[in-house]
């Protein structure tokens, strides 16, 4: 009789668990949904003549946490290295070799030999490790340059020249630990600026086993950590006499904003309110994310924090600016085809672990709320089936079968091993915040230990019910792998989006889209002619002289069925995977109807320009007056 209350309690828990679990869909619907997706997998370049490592040598204080400290650093970004007008080349960071490589993607022709992007003239202290990438024409000469972020030093700019790459400091060499970044015109002067997101405090030494400095720390809170590093914004300020871009740091951009020392792992920049000024979503580990409304003027940054509005039925941690989750990915994308940017955020969402859930913030477009300092977003991740997967990192949307309904792909997993350390991590999460910063109180996390090691890449497809379901198993991409970066592009301009993954301590991969879908599409490569004085738009014409991608430009199309699709030229949102700057619209079965496209951009003087053009289906290169 004494066991009856316990039995009832167990039964009640099982019933509640059953109701809490999302309902699955039938096998027949899975088969139907997955029939339009097919990917050919291949491995990205890595040097066969070098011996890989699978954990880093770390500072002596971090030795017991060597697996944790070594858990990031993979990055992938598309680039048109050989100027064939296709983004079929990739820049990648492979931590197994602690190097940056530029290579053509598999099965795209032997157009050039892969090579290492080496630092030849600038100082590199012991233990410096590349950690992130951005690609852009920084000095506006028509050549795509590469910015490399690091753990152990400040970023380096690699300017492409006829002889290779010339390196230059972004700032006088300092000890930073950078994890993410993006490019956007934050001060509306017509030239893209640089955001760098940092993690461990400046001067922290992670990967030098010979360092004797004993002041290394961890975060002092699992939910309100504010002892990390300052994020940085550098404003484009012209070109110097040597042809290099001049970037000046705005050291006051955080003035008036709370918790300036974040543990940032991802960032998304995009226009959430329609003023063609890029706003910021900063995804933070160990503390609240930030949504920052951009009120900047030329040469002077000003951001205002927006916080979500809590209702009687909403959870505090699901409100923008109040979450206590472990943010590791961020993406701005018009998910529901209403012409407004929504926000997808990866957190930890592992079954039987720290199941925080991911966020899918839907934008209602209410400008009155924005004026009142309220974020016009509501988290719909659970309603839409996007709240659960695993330990999430990069998260990206794209219309992979051109049916006008975007799918989502996500990087997941932390570390592989034989000994599950989730119980110790759960215990750590309940530790007094004042003890967390002291490494001595942390459990062992060394080679052989596992946390969320049994992961795969979720591929979320929207069902007839309106909910998304992970169909990776049904389309054959559910192999166990630990992933950090996702980047999407149409590498061969066949109208079908492909993607690459940056995997941690294992092979990174290309997923080449071989879908048999016959839906139509519209692809736009929006570019600025840099030496032209012509004030008219040029469509698919040959342009003499250098050009560059029109970062921040927006394209909207309205279809006869009333849907409004919006895309913008992305400067590199996410954790460590950088999407193509080209725009892709799935059009469904529109039978090659002429599509009306509204274009909006800023010219080189920061003046907003607009134009309406009509296009046939397929890929087009549009030259916008600059």
Coordinates of C-alpha atoms in Angstrom, one line a residue:
X1 CA 0.0 0.0 0.0
X2 CA 2.9 2.4 0.7
X3 CA 4.0 2.1 -2.9
X4 CA 0.6 3.3 -4.4
X5 CA 1.5 7.1 -4.3
X6 CA 4.8 6.4 -6.0
X7 CA 3.2 4.2 -8.6
X8 CA 0.5 6.9 -9.3
X9 CA 3.3 9.5 -9.5
X10 CA 5.2 7.4 -12.1
X11 CA 2.1 6.8 -14.1
X12 CA 1.3 10.6 -14.0
X13 CA 4.8 11.4 -15.2
X14 CA 4.5 9.0 -18.1
X15 CA 1.2 10.4 -19.1
X16 CA 2.5 14.0 -19.0
X17 CA 5.6 12.9 -20.9
X18 CA 3.5 11.3 -23.6
X19 CA 1.5 14.5 -24.0
X20 CA 4.6 16.6 -24.1
X21 CA 6.3 14.7 -26.8
X22 CA 5.5 15.9 -30.3
X23 CA 3.3 13.6 -32.3
X24 CA 5.1 11.9 -35.2
X25 CA 3.7 11.7 -38.7
X26 CA 2.8 8.5 -40.6
X27 CA 5.4 6.6 -42.6
X28 CA 3.4 7.3 -45.8
X29 CA 3.6 11.1 -45.3
X30 CA 7.3 10.8 -44.5
X31 CA 7.8 8.9 -47.7
X32 CA 5.9 11.6 -49.6
X33 CA 7.7 14.5 -48.0
X34 CA 11.1 13.0 -48.4
X35 CA 10.6 12.0 -52.1
X36 CA 11.7 15.5 -53.3
X37 CA 15.1 15.4 -51.5
X38 CA 18.2 13.6 -52.5
X39 CA 21.8 14.6 -51.6
X40 CA 25.1 13.2 -53.0
X41 CA 27.6 13.3 -50.2
X42 CA 31.4 13.8 -50.5
X43 CA 34.2 14.9 -48.3
X44 CA 35.8 18.3 -48.3
X45 CA 39.5 18.7 -49.0
X46 CA 42.0 18.0 -46.3
X47 CA 45.7 17.3 -46.6
X48 CA 46.5 13.5 -46.7
X49 CA 50.2 14.0 -45.9
X50 CA 49.7 15.6 -42.4
X51 CA 48.9 13.8 -39.2
X52 CA 45.6 14.9 -37.7
X53 CA 45.1 15.8 -34.0
X54 CA 41.8 15.1 -32.2
X55 CA 42.2 17.4 -29.1
X56 CA 44.3 20.5 -28.6
X57 CA 47.2 21.1 -26.2
X58 CA 45.7 23.5 -23.7
X59 CA 46.8 25.8 -20.9
X60 CA 47.7 23.7 -17.8
X61 CA 44.8 25.1 -15.9
X62 CA 42.4 23.8 -18.6
X63 CA 43.9 20.3 -18.8
X64 CA 41.0 18.6 -17.0
X65 CA 38.7 20.3 -19.5
X66 CA 40.8 19.7 -22.6
X67 CA 37.9 18.2 -24.6
X68 CA 35.6 21.1 -23.7
X69 CA 38.2 23.8 -24.5
X70 CA 38.9 22.0 -27.8
X71 CA 35.3 21.7 -28.9
X72 CA 35.1 24.6 -31.4
X73 CA 37.1 26.0 -34.3
X74 CA 35.6 24.5 -37.5
X75 CA 34.4 27.0 -40.1
X76 CA 33.3 26.9 -43.8
X77 CA 32.5 29.8 -46.2
X78 CA 31.8 29.8 -49.9
X79 CA 34.1 31.8 -52.3
X80 CA 34.5 32.3 -56.0
X81 CA 38.3 31.9 -56.0
X82 CA 38.8 31.3 -59.7
X83 CA 36.3 34.0 -60.9
X84 CA 34.1 31.6 -62.8
X85 CA 31.0 33.3 -61.4
X86 CA 30.0 30.3 -59.4
X87 CA 30.4 29.8 -55.7
X88 CA 31.8 26.4 -56.1
X89 CA 34.9 26.9 -54.0
X90 CA 35.2 26.9 -50.2
X91 CA 37.4 28.3 -47.5
X92 CA 37.6 26.0 -44.5
X93 CA 39.2 25.7 -41.1
X94 CA 40.0 22.1 -40.1
X95 CA 41.0 21.9 -36.5
X96 CA 42.6 18.5 -37.1
X97 CA 45.4 20.4 -38.8
X98 CA 45.0 23.9 -37.2
X99 CA 45.0 25.4 -40.7
X100 CA 42.9 27.3 -43.2
X101 CA 42.4 25.8 -46.7
X102 CA 41.0 27.1 -50.0
X103 CA 39.8 24.4 -52.3
X104 CA 37.4 23.7 -55.2
X105 CA 34.4 21.7 -54.2
X106 CA 34.3 18.0 -55.2
X107 CA 33.1 17.2 -58.7
X108 CA 33.2 20.8 -59.9
X109 CA 36.3 20.3 -62.1
X110 CA 40.1 20.5 -61.4
X111 CA 40.1 24.3 -61.7
X112 CA 43.0 24.9 -59.2
X113 CA 44.9 23.0 -56.6
X114 CA 43.8 23.3 -53.0
X115 CA 46.2 25.4 -50.9
X116 CA 46.8 26.6 -47.4
X117 CA 46.1 30.2 -46.5
X118 CA 49.3 30.9 -44.5
X119 CA 50.3 33.7 -42.2
X120 CA 53.8 34.6 -43.4
X121 CA 54.6 38.1 -42.1
X122 CA 52.5 38.8 -39.0
X123 CA 53.2 37.6 -35.5
X124 CA 51.6 34.3 -34.4
X125 CA 52.2 33.4 -30.8
X126 CA 52.3 29.8 -29.5
X127 CA 48.8 28.3 -29.3
X128 CA 47.0 30.6 -31.8
X129 CA 44.3 28.7 -33.6
X130 CA 42.0 29.8 -36.5
X131 CA 38.4 29.8 -35.4
X132 CA 36.1 31.6 -38.0
X133 CA 35.9 33.0 -41.5
X134 CA 34.3 35.9 -43.4
X135 CA 34.5 36.5 -47.2
X136 CA 34.0 39.9 -48.7
X137 CA 35.6 42.4 -51.1
X138 CA 36.9 44.5 -48.2
X139 CA 39.0 47.0 -50.3
X140 CA 36.5 47.2 -53.2
X141 CA 38.9 46.1 -56.0
X142 CA 36.6 43.4 -57.3
X143 CA 38.5 40.5 -55.7
X144 CA 37.0 38.5 -52.8
X145 CA 39.2 38.7 -49.7
X146 CA 39.1 36.5 -46.6
X147 CA 39.0 37.5 -42.9
X148 CA 40.2 34.9 -40.5
X149 CA 39.3 35.0 -36.8
X150 CA 41.4 33.3 -34.1
X151 CA 41.6 32.0 -30.6
X152 CA 44.7 33.7 -29.2
X153 CA 44.9 36.8 -31.4
X154 CA 42.9 39.4 -33.2
X155 CA 41.6 38.8 -36.8
X156 CA 43.7 39.0 -39.9
X157 CA 42.6 40.2 -43.3
X158 CA 43.9 38.4 -46.4
X159 CA 43.6 40.6 -49.5
X160 CA 43.5 38.7 -52.8
X161 CA 46.0 39.9 -55.3
X162 CA 47.3 38.6 -58.7
X163 CA 50.2 36.8 -56.8
X164 CA 48.1 35.3 -54.0
X165 CA 47.0 36.9 -50.7
X166 CA 48.5 39.8 -48.8
X167 CA 47.9 39.8 -45.1
X168 CA 47.1 42.8 -42.9
X169 CA 46.0 43.3 -39.3
X170 CA 42.4 44.3 -38.7
X171 CA 43.6 45.9 -35.4
X172 CA 47.1 46.0 -33.8
X173 CA 47.6 42.4 -32.6
X174 CA 45.8 41.8 -29.4
X175 CA 44.9 38.5 -27.6
X176 CA 41.2 37.8 -28.5
X177 CA 39.2 34.6 -28.5
X178 CA 36.8 35.1 -31.4
X179 CA 34.1 32.7 -32.4
X180 CA 31.8 34.4 -34.9
X181 CA 31.3 37.5 -37.1
X182 CA 29.3 39.1 -39.8
X183 CA 29.5 41.8 -42.4
X184 CA 26.8 44.5 -42.7
X185 CA 26.5 48.3 -43.3
X186 CA 25.8 49.2 -39.7
X187 CA 26.2 53.0 -40.1
X188 CA 24.4 53.2 -43.5
X189 CA 27.3 54.9 -45.4
X190 CA 27.0 52.4 -48.3
X191 CA 30.1 50.3 -47.3
X192 CA 29.9 47.1 -45.2
X193 CA 31.4 47.1 -41.7
X194 CA 32.7 44.2 -39.6
X195 CA 31.2 42.6 -36.4
X196 CA 33.4 40.3 -34.4
X197 CA 31.9 38.2 -31.7
X198 CA 34.2 37.1 -28.8
X199 CA 33.9 34.4 -26.2
X200 CA 36.6 33.9 -23.5
X201 CA 37.8 37.1 -21.9
X202 CA 40.6 39.0 -23.7
X203 CA 44.0 37.9 -22.6
X204 CA 42.8 34.3 -21.8
X205 CA 45.3 31.8 -23.0
X206 CA 43.6 28.6 -24.1
X207 CA 46.0 26.6 -26.3
X208 CA 49.5 27.3 -24.9
X209 CA 50.5 24.4 -22.7
X210 CA 53.7 26.3 -21.6
X211 CA 51.9 29.3 -20.3
X212 CA 52.5 30.0 -16.6
X213 CA 49.8 32.7 -16.2
X214 CA 47.4 31.2 -13.5
X215 CA 44.5 33.6 -14.1
X216 CA 42.5 31.5 -16.5
X217 CA 38.7 31.4 -15.7
X218 CA 35.4 30.0 -16.9
X219 CA 32.0 31.7 -16.9
X220 CA 30.7 32.6 -13.5
X221 CA 27.1 31.7 -14.3
X222 CA 25.2 29.2 -16.4
X223 CA 22.5 31.7 -17.1
X224 CA 23.8 35.3 -16.4
X225 CA 27.5 35.0 -17.3
X226 CA 28.8 38.5 -17.9
X227 CA 32.6 37.9 -17.5
X228 CA 33.3 37.0 -21.1
X229 CA 34.6 39.4 -23.8
X230 CA 33.4 42.6 -25.5
X231 CA 32.1 42.2 -29.0
X232 CA 33.6 44.6 -31.6
X233 CA 32.4 46.6 -34.6
X234 CA 34.8 48.1 -37.1
X235 CA 33.5 50.7 -39.5
X236 CA 34.7 50.9 -43.1
X237 CA 36.6 54.2 -43.4
X238 CA 38.1 54.2 -46.9
X239 CA 41.1 52.8 -48.7
X240 CA 44.7 53.5 -47.8
X241 CA 47.6 54.3 -50.2
X242 CA 48.5 50.6 -50.4
X243 CA 45.0 49.6 -51.5
X244 CA 44.0 48.1 -48.2
X245 CA 40.7 49.0 -46.5
X246 CA 40.8 51.2 -43.4
X247 CA 38.5 50.0 -40.6
X248 CA 38.1 52.0 -37.4
X249 CA 36.7 50.4 -34.3
X250 CA 33.7 52.2 -32.7
X251 CA 34.6 51.6 -29.0
X252 CA 31.4 53.2 -27.8
X253 CA 28.8 51.1 -29.7
X254 CA 27.9 49.2 -26.5
X255 CA 27.2 52.4 -24.5
X256 CA 23.9 52.1 -22.7
X257 CA 23.5 48.4 -23.4
X258 CA 23.5 45.8 -20.6
X259 CA 26.0 43.1 -19.9
X260 CA 28.8 44.2 -22.3
X261 CA 31.0 41.2 -21.7
X262 CA 29.2 38.3 -23.4
X263 CA 30.1 34.8 -24.2
X264 CA 29.0 35.1 -27.9
X265 CA 28.8 32.1 -30.2
X266 CA 26.7 33.4 -33.1
X267 CA 25.3 36.5 -34.7
X268 CA 22.7 37.5 -37.3
X269 CA 22.4 40.9 -38.9
X270 CA 19.3 41.8 -40.9
X271 CA 16.6 44.4 -41.3
X272 CA 13.8 43.4 -39.0
X273 CA 11.7 46.6 -39.4
X274 CA 12.0 47.6 -43.1
X275 CA 14.3 50.7 -42.8
X276 CA 17.2 49.1 -44.7
X277 CA 19.4 49.4 -41.6
X278 CA 20.8 46.0 -40.4
X279 CA 19.7 45.1 -36.8
X280 CA 21.6 42.6 -34.7
X281 CA 20.7 39.4 -32.9
X282 CA 23.5 38.2 -30.7
X283 CA 23.3 34.6 -29.6
X284 CA 25.1 34.2 -26.2
X285 CA 26.2 31.1 -24.3
X286 CA 25.6 31.3 -20.5
X287 CA 23.4 34.4 -20.7
X288 CA 20.6 36.2 -22.4
X289 CA 20.7 36.8 -26.1
X290 CA 20.4 40.4 -27.3
X291 CA 18.2 41.8 -30.1
X292 CA 19.5 45.2 -30.9
X293 CA 17.6 47.8 -33.0
X294 CA 20.0 49.8 -35.1
X295 CA 19.6 53.6 -34.8
X296 CA 23.0 54.5 -36.1
X297 CA 24.0 57.3 -38.4
X298 CA 27.0 57.7 -40.7
X299 CA 30.2 57.1 -38.7
X300 CA 28.5 56.7 -35.4
X301 CA 26.8 53.6 -34.0
X302 CA 23.8 53.6 -31.8
X303 CA 21.8 50.5 -30.8
X304 CA 18.7 50.1 -28.7
X305 CA 17.9 46.8 -27.0
X306 CA 14.5 45.3 -27.8
X307 CA 12.9 42.8 -25.4
X308 CA 10.0 40.5 -25.9
X309 CA 6.7 41.0 -24.3
X310 CA 5.6 38.3 -21.9
X311 CA 2.0 37.1 -21.7
X312 CA 0.2 35.0 -19.0
X313 CA 0.9 31.8 -20.9
X314 CA 4.5 32.4 -22.1
X315 CA 7.6 31.2 -20.4
X316 CA 10.1 33.8 -19.3
X317 CA 13.0 32.0 -20.9
X318 CA 11.2 32.0 -24.3
X319 CA 11.1 35.8 -24.4
X320 CA 13.7 37.7 -26.4
X321 CA 16.2 39.3 -24.0
X322 CA 15.2 37.2 -21.0
X323 CA 16.4 33.7 -22.0
X324 CA 18.9 31.8 -19.9
X325 CA 19.7 29.3 -22.6
X326 CA 23.0 28.4 -24.3
X327 CA 22.8 30.2 -27.6
X328 CA 25.0 28.7 -30.3
X329 CA 23.4 29.5 -33.6
X330 CA 21.4 32.3 -35.2
X331 CA 19.7 32.8 -38.6
X332 CA 17.5 35.6 -40.0
X333 CA 15.1 34.3 -42.7
X334 CA 11.6 35.0 -43.9
X335 CA 10.2 31.6 -42.8
X336 CA 6.5 32.1 -43.4
X337 CA 6.6 34.2 -46.7
X338 CA 5.2 37.4 -45.3
X339 CA 8.1 39.6 -46.3
X340 CA 9.4 39.9 -42.7
X341 CA 12.6 38.5 -41.3
X342 CA 12.1 35.8 -38.6
X343 CA 14.9 34.5 -36.3
X344 CA 15.9 30.9 -35.8
X345 CA 18.2 30.2 -32.8
X346 CA 20.0 27.0 -31.8
X347 CA 20.4 26.2 -28.1
X348 CA 20.9 22.9 -26.3
X349 CA 17.9 20.7 -26.9
X350 CA 19.0 17.2 -26.2
X351 CA 16.6 14.5 -24.9
X352 CA 17.2 13.5 -21.3
X353 CA 19.7 16.3 -20.9
X354 CA 19.6 20.1 -20.7
X355 CA 16.6 20.3 -22.9
X356 CA 16.3 24.0 -23.2
X357 CA 14.7 24.0 -26.7
X358 CA 15.6 26.0 -29.8
X359 CA 13.8 29.3 -30.6
X360 CA 11.9 30.2 -33.7
X361 CA 10.9 33.8 -33.3
X362 CA 8.2 34.9 -35.7
X363 CA 8.1 38.6 -36.7
X364 CA 4.6 40.2 -36.6
X365 CA 5.9 43.5 -38.1
X366 CA 4.3 45.7 -35.4
X367 CA 6.3 48.9 -35.6
X368 CA 4.4 50.5 -32.7
X369 CA 5.8 47.7 -30.5
X370 CA 9.3 48.5 -31.8
X371 CA 8.9 52.2 -31.0
X372 CA 8.0 51.1 -27.4
X373 CA 11.2 49.0 -27.1
X374 CA 9.3 45.7 -27.5
X375 CA 10.5 43.0 -29.8
X376 CA 7.7 42.1 -32.2
X377 CA 8.5 38.4 -32.1
X378 CA 6.8 35.4 -30.6
X379 CA 8.6 32.0 -30.1
X380 CA 6.8 29.4 -32.1
X381 CA 9.4 26.7 -32.1
X382 CA 7.3 24.2 -30.2
X383 CA 4.2 24.9 -32.2
X384 CA 6.1 24.4 -35.5
X385 CA 8.1 21.3 -34.3
X386 CA 11.4 23.1 -34.3
X387 CA 12.2 23.1 -30.6
X388 CA 14.0 19.8 -30.3
X389 CA 17.0 18.1 -31.8
X390 CA 20.3 17.9 -29.9
X391 CA 23.2 20.2 -28.9
X392 CA 22.6 22.8 -31.6
X393 CA 25.1 25.1 -33.4
X394 CA 24.6 26.6 -36.9
X395 CA 21.0 26.6 -38.1
X396 CA 20.0 27.6 -41.6
X397 CA 16.9 27.8 -43.8
X398 CA 16.7 27.2 -47.5
X399 CA 14.1 26.0 -50.1
X400 CA 15.8 22.8 -51.2
X401 CA 13.0 21.6 -53.4
X402 CA 11.7 25.0 -54.7
X403 CA 8.2 24.6 -53.4
X404 CA 8.2 28.0 -51.7
X405 CA 8.2 26.3 -48.3
X406 CA 11.7 26.5 -46.7
X407 CA 13.4 23.6 -45.0
X408 CA 15.9 23.9 -42.1
X409 CA 19.2 22.2 -41.6
X410 CA 21.1 22.3 -38.3
X411 CA 24.6 21.5 -37.0
X412 CA 24.5 19.4 -33.8
X413 CA 26.5 17.4 -31.3
X414 CA 29.3 18.3 -28.8
X415 CA 32.0 15.6 -28.3
X416 CA 32.2 11.9 -29.1
X417 CA 33.5 9.4 -26.5
X418 CA 32.8 6.3 -24.5
X419 CA 32.0 7.7 -21.1
X420 CA 28.8 9.8 -20.9
X421 CA 29.5 12.9 -18.9
X422 CA 26.0 14.3 -19.0
X423 CA 25.3 13.5 -15.3
X424 CA 28.3 15.5 -14.2
X425 CA 27.3 18.4 -16.5
X426 CA 23.8 18.3 -15.1
X427 CA 25.2 18.5 -11.6
X428 CA 27.5 21.4 -12.7
X429 CA 24.5 23.3 -14.0
X430 CA 23.1 23.3 -10.4
X431 CA 26.3 24.6 -8.9
X432 CA 26.4 27.9 -7.1
X433 CA 27.2 30.6 -9.7
X434 CA 30.0 32.0 -7.6
X435 CA 32.0 28.7 -7.9
X436 CA 31.5 28.2 -11.7
X437 CA 34.4 30.5 -12.7
X438 CA 36.9 28.4 -10.8
X439 CA 38.0 25.5 -13.1
X440 CA 38.7 23.3 -10.1
X441 CA 35.0 22.9 -9.5
X442 CA 34.4 21.5 -13.0
X443 CA 34.1 17.8 -13.8
X444 CA 36.7 16.0 -16.0
X445 CA 36.1 16.4 -19.7
X446 CA 39.0 14.8 -21.5
X447 CA 39.5 12.5 -24.5
X448 CA 37.2 9.5 -24.2
X449 CA 34.4 11.5 -22.5
X450 CA 31.2 12.1 -24.4
X451 CA 28.5 14.8 -24.2
X452 CA 25.8 14.7 -26.9
X453 CA 28.1 12.5 -29.0
X454 CA 25.4 10.5 -30.8
X455 CA 24.3 13.3 -33.1
X456 CA 23.3 13.8 -36.7
X457 CA 22.4 16.7 -38.9
X458 CA 18.6 17.3 -38.6
X459 CA 16.8 18.1 -41.9
X460 CA 13.5 19.7 -40.9
X461 CA 10.7 19.5 -43.5
X462 CA 7.2 21.1 -43.1
X463 CA 4.3 18.6 -43.0
X464 CA 0.7 19.0 -44.2
X465 CA -0.2 19.8 -40.5
X466 CA 2.1 22.9 -40.6
X467 CA 4.7 21.3 -38.3
X468 CA 8.3 20.5 -39.2
X469 CA 9.8 17.0 -38.8
X470 CA 13.3 15.8 -39.0
X471 CA 13.5 13.6 -42.1
X472 CA 17.3 13.2 -42.2
X473 CA 16.9 9.4 -41.8
X474 CA 14.5 9.2 -44.6
X475 CA 16.8 11.0 -47.1
X476 CA 20.0 9.2 -45.9
X477 CA 21.9 12.0 -44.2
X478 CA 21.5 10.9 -40.6
X479 CA 25.0 9.5 -40.1
X480 CA 26.5 10.1 -36.7
X481 CA 28.8 13.2 -36.8
X482 CA 29.7 16.2 -34.7
X483 CA 29.0 19.4 -36.7
X484 CA 29.6 23.1 -36.0
X485 CA 29.1 24.9 -39.3
X486 CA 26.4 24.9 -42.1
X487 CA 26.7 26.9 -45.3
X488 CA 24.2 26.9 -48.2
X489 CA 24.7 27.8 -51.8
X490 CA 23.7 26.7 -55.3
X491 CA 27.2 25.7 -56.3
X492 CA 26.4 24.9 -60.0
X493 CA 23.5 27.2 -60.7
X494 CA 21.1 24.3 -61.4
X495 CA 18.5 26.0 -59.2
X496 CA 18.9 23.5 -56.4
X497 CA 20.4 24.5 -53.1
X498 CA 23.4 22.5 -51.9
X499 CA 25.1 22.8 -48.5
X500 CA 28.4 22.1 -46.8
X501 CA 29.1 21.1 -43.2
X502 CA 32.1 21.9 -41.1
X503 CA 32.6 19.0 -38.7
X504 CA 34.6 19.0 -35.5
X505 CA 37.5 16.5 -35.4
X506 CA 36.2 14.6 -38.4
X507 CA 35.6 15.0 -42.1
X508 CA 33.6 18.0 -43.3
X509 CA 31.2 17.3 -46.2
X510 CA 29.5 18.6 -49.3
X511 CA 25.8 17.7 -49.8
X512 CA 25.2 18.1 -53.5
X513 CA 21.5 18.5 -54.2
X514 CA 20.3 15.8 -56.7
X515 CA 16.6 16.4 -56.1
X516 CA 14.2 15.3 -58.9
X517 CA 11.9 18.1 -58.2
X518 CA 10.8 20.1 -61.3
X519 CA 9.6 23.2 -59.4
X520 CA 10.7 26.5 -60.8
X521 CA 13.1 28.9 -59.1
X522 CA 14.6 32.4 -59.4
X523 CA 18.2 33.0 -58.6
X524 CA 19.7 36.5 -58.2
X525 CA 23.3 37.5 -58.0
X526 CA 23.1 41.2 -57.0
X527 CA 26.4 43.1 -57.6
X528 CA 27.8 46.6 -57.7
X529 CA 29.9 47.7 -60.7
X530 CA 32.8 49.6 -58.9
X531 CA 34.1 51.8 -61.7
X532 CA 30.8 52.5 -63.4
X533 CA 28.9 55.9 -63.4
X534 CA 25.9 54.4 -65.1
X535 CA 22.7 55.0 -63.1
X536 CA 20.6 52.3 -64.7
X537 CA 20.2 48.6 -63.7
X538 CA 21.9 46.1 -66.0
X539 CA 20.5 42.6 -66.2
X540 CA 22.7 39.7 -67.5
X541 CA 24.9 42.1 -69.4
X542 CA 28.7 41.8 -69.6
X543 CA 30.2 44.5 -67.4
X544 CA 33.7 45.7 -67.8
X545 CA 35.7 46.3 -64.7
X546 CA 35.5 45.1 -61.1
X547 CA 32.3 44.2 -59.2
X548 CA 31.4 43.2 -55.7
X549 CA 28.3 41.6 -54.0
X550 CA 25.7 44.1 -52.8
X551 CA 25.8 43.1 -49.1
X552 CA 22.5 44.1 -47.4
X553 CA 20.5 44.6 -50.6
X554 CA 16.9 43.3 -50.4
X555 CA 14.8 41.6 -53.1
X556 CA 11.0 41.0 -52.7
X557 CA 8.7 39.2 -55.1
X558 CA 5.0 39.0 -55.0
X559 CA 3.3 36.0 -56.5
X560 CA -0.2 35.6 -57.9
X561 CA -1.2 33.5 -55.0
X562 CA -0.6 36.4 -52.7
X563 CA 2.7 35.2 -51.1
X564 CA 5.5 37.7 -50.7
X565 CA 9.0 36.2 -50.6
X566 CA 11.9 38.2 -49.3
X567 CA 15.7 37.6 -49.4
X568 CA 18.7 39.8 -48.5
X569 CA 22.3 39.6 -49.5
X570 CA 23.8 37.9 -46.4
X571 CA 27.2 39.1 -45.1
X572 CA 27.8 35.9 -43.1
X573 CA 25.2 35.2 -40.4
X574 CA 25.4 32.2 -38.1
X575 CA 27.9 30.5 -35.9
X576 CA 30.8 29.6 -38.2
X577 CA 29.2 28.7 -41.5
X578 CA 28.8 31.4 -44.1
X579 CA 26.0 31.2 -46.7
X580 CA 26.3 32.2 -50.3
X581 CA 25.7 36.0 -50.8
X582 CA 23.4 35.0 -53.8
X583 CA 19.6 35.0 -53.4
X584 CA 17.5 32.0 -54.2
X585 CA 13.7 31.8 -54.4
X586 CA 11.7 28.6 -54.9
X587 CA 8.6 29.4 -57.0
X588 CA 6.7 26.1 -57.0
X589 CA 5.0 25.1 -60.2
X590 CA 4.6 28.6 -61.7
X591 CA 5.0 27.5 -65.4
X592 CA 7.7 30.1 -66.1
X593 CA 5.5 33.1 -65.3
X594 CA 7.3 36.4 -65.4
X595 CA 8.2 37.4 -61.8
X596 CA 8.1 41.0 -60.6
X597 CA 11.0 41.8 -58.3
X598 CA 11.3 44.9 -56.0
X599 CA 14.9 45.7 -55.3
X600 CA 16.2 48.0 -52.5
X601 CA 19.8 48.9 -51.8
X602 CA 22.1 51.7 -50.6
X603 CA 24.6 53.2 -53.0
X604 CA 28.2 54.2 -52.2
X605 CA 27.0 57.4 -50.6
X606 CA 24.5 55.7 -48.3
X607 CA 21.5 56.8 -50.3
X608 CA 18.6 54.3 -50.5
X609 CA 17.7 53.3 -54.0
X610 CA 14.7 51.3 -55.3
X611 CA 13.7 49.7 -58.5
X612 CA 11.2 47.2 -59.9
X613 CA 12.2 44.7 -62.6
X614 CA 10.5 41.7 -64.3
X615 CA 12.4 38.5 -64.8
X616 CA 12.0 35.0 -66.2
X617 CA 12.7 32.0 -64.0
X618 CA 16.3 30.9 -63.6
X619 CA 19.6 32.6 -62.6
X620 CA 20.2 36.3 -63.3
X621 CA 23.1 38.6 -62.5
X622 CA 21.8 42.1 -61.7
X623 CA 24.1 45.1 -61.6
X624 CA 22.9 47.8 -59.3
X625 CA 24.0 51.4 -59.7
X626 CA 26.6 52.1 -56.9

